[in-house]
């Protein structure tokens, strides 16, 4: 009888122990949802393949303007660098990643537009980019119409090259590749005469050490691209916190430093830090 009582007591203690463990969780669990700092982590969506903006390097570390902005914002939300988990978010999956809760927010050359605002909320903008051309340093291309009869490159499915072809230079020869790195290689070899996409992306490639002095931006400002930080639809509290962080980043000089560090070698003539909530059409 005594044995039965001891066994029952031990069993009860074990149940209580297991329950406490389950409720307590693990301080190292990733946090893609709410909360700040503490022992948890925050998941942030970025690009892995855009030099100067979001790049995963061979050693597993990350660099780029978007990475610097995301790291600064995370710090203001209460997270240290070692609490950040960067998650690759390709353009086609950004809205779904936020809806699923895979990440807390996304900083990945994410242009704010009315269609996207139906699915996600945006903080920012934090950078005003423009569609532009990347050309060789000795190129005589000075305006978009100079592309008539020349080879223009962009990635498959991009609207950038099609926009130039349809509205400005209908006699340009479009060449599409699977990635911008292939376009840059084609530009270097002379297979194409120009590459088009956002000037920030082009500047990121041009700033790489192996291309130093070989390319230049045409500076044409063919469109306005207001980069925002994507947040799950309805999460206005996080949007407000990120906006405050972006304002602080601009006021304390960190924004200018990030631009210089990531785009400086390409002589990128960036716009001033945009005002929060102001979208340039």
CSV table of C-alpha atoms in Angstrom, one decimal, residues 40-135:
chain,number,residue,atom,x,y,z
A,40,UNK,CA,14.0,34.4,-28.5
A,41,UNK,CA,14.8,35.1,-32.1
A,42,UNK,CA,13.2,37.1,-34.9
A,43,UNK,CA,12.9,35.8,-38.4
A,44,UNK,CA,13.4,38.5,-41.1
A,45,UNK,CA,12.9,38.0,-44.9
A,46,UNK,CA,15.6,39.2,-47.2
A,47,UNK,CA,17.0,38.4,-50.7
A,48,UNK,CA,20.1,36.1,-50.8
A,49,UNK,CA,21.3,37.0,-54.3
A,50,UNK,CA,21.4,40.7,-54.6
A,51,UNK,CA,24.9,42.2,-53.9
A,52,UNK,CA,24.7,45.5,-52.1
A,53,UNK,CA,21.2,44.8,-50.9
A,54,UNK,CA,20.7,41.3,-49.6
A,55,UNK,CA,23.4,38.8,-50.1
A,56,UNK,CA,24.3,35.5,-48.4
A,57,UNK,CA,28.1,35.2,-48.5
A,58,UNK,CA,30.0,31.9,-48.8
A,59,UNK,CA,30.9,32.0,-45.1
A,60,UNK,CA,27.2,32.1,-44.2
A,61,UNK,CA,27.1,35.8,-43.2
A,62,UNK,CA,24.9,38.4,-44.8
A,63,UNK,CA,25.5,41.9,-46.2
A,64,UNK,CA,23.7,44.6,-48.0
A,65,UNK,CA,21.7,47.8,-47.5
A,66,UNK,CA,18.5,45.8,-46.8
A,67,UNK,CA,20.4,43.7,-44.3
A,68,UNK,CA,21.7,46.8,-42.5
A,69,UNK,CA,18.2,48.3,-42.4
A,70,UNK,CA,16.7,45.1,-41.1
A,71,UNK,CA,19.4,44.7,-38.5
A,72,UNK,CA,18.9,48.3,-37.3
A,73,UNK,CA,15.1,47.8,-37.1
A,74,UNK,CA,15.5,44.5,-35.2
A,75,UNK,CA,17.7,46.3,-32.7
A,76,UNK,CA,15.1,48.9,-32.1
A,77,UNK,CA,12.5,46.1,-31.6
A,78,UNK,CA,14.8,44.6,-28.9
A,79,UNK,CA,16.8,42.0,-30.8
A,80,UNK,CA,20.6,41.7,-30.8
A,81,UNK,CA,22.3,40.6,-34.1
A,82,UNK,CA,22.7,37.0,-32.8
A,83,UNK,CA,19.0,36.8,-32.3
A,84,UNK,CA,18.2,37.5,-36.0
A,85,UNK,CA,17.5,34.7,-38.4
A,86,UNK,CA,17.5,35.8,-42.0
A,87,UNK,CA,15.2,33.8,-44.2
A,88,UNK,CA,15.4,33.9,-48.0
A,89,UNK,CA,12.1,35.3,-49.5
A,90,UNK,CA,11.9,35.2,-53.2
A,91,UNK,CA,9.8,37.9,-54.9
A,92,UNK,CA,6.9,35.5,-55.8
A,93,UNK,CA,6.6,34.2,-52.2
A,94,UNK,CA,6.8,37.4,-50.1
A,95,UNK,CA,3.1,37.9,-49.5
A,96,UNK,CA,2.7,34.2,-48.6
A,97,UNK,CA,5.6,34.2,-46.2
A,98,UNK,CA,4.0,37.0,-44.2
A,99,UNK,CA,0.6,35.5,-44.3
A,100,UNK,CA,1.9,32.1,-43.1
A,101,UNK,CA,3.9,33.8,-40.3
A,102,UNK,CA,7.2,32.5,-41.6
A,103,UNK,CA,8.8,35.9,-40.9
A,104,UNK,CA,8.1,38.9,-38.8
A,105,UNK,CA,8.9,41.4,-41.6
A,106,UNK,CA,10.5,41.5,-45.0
A,107,UNK,CA,13.2,43.9,-46.2
A,108,UNK,CA,13.9,42.8,-49.8
A,109,UNK,CA,13.7,45.5,-52.5
A,110,UNK,CA,9.9,45.3,-51.8
A,111,UNK,CA,8.3,48.2,-53.8
A,112,UNK,CA,5.1,49.5,-52.3
A,113,UNK,CA,2.2,49.5,-54.7
A,114,UNK,CA,-1.6,49.4,-54.4
A,115,UNK,CA,-2.0,45.7,-55.4
A,116,UNK,CA,0.5,44.6,-52.7
A,117,UNK,CA,-1.1,46.8,-50.1
A,118,UNK,CA,-4.3,44.7,-50.4
A,119,UNK,CA,-2.3,41.7,-49.0
A,120,UNK,CA,0.3,43.1,-46.7
A,121,UNK,CA,1.0,46.3,-44.7
A,122,UNK,CA,4.1,48.4,-45.3
A,123,UNK,CA,6.3,50.4,-43.0
A,124,UNK,CA,8.4,53.1,-44.7
A,125,UNK,CA,9.4,53.7,-47.4
A,126,UNK,CA,13.1,53.6,-46.5
A,127,UNK,CA,14.6,54.0,-50.0
A,128,UNK,CA,13.4,55.6,-53.2
A,129,UNK,CA,14.9,53.8,-56.2
A,130,UNK,CA,14.4,54.2,-59.9
A,131,UNK,CA,14.4,52.0,-62.9
A,132,UNK,CA,17.7,52.6,-64.7
A,133,UNK,CA,20.3,51.2,-67.1
A,134,UNK,CA,23.7,49.8,-66.2
A,135,UNK,CA,26.1,50.2,-69.1
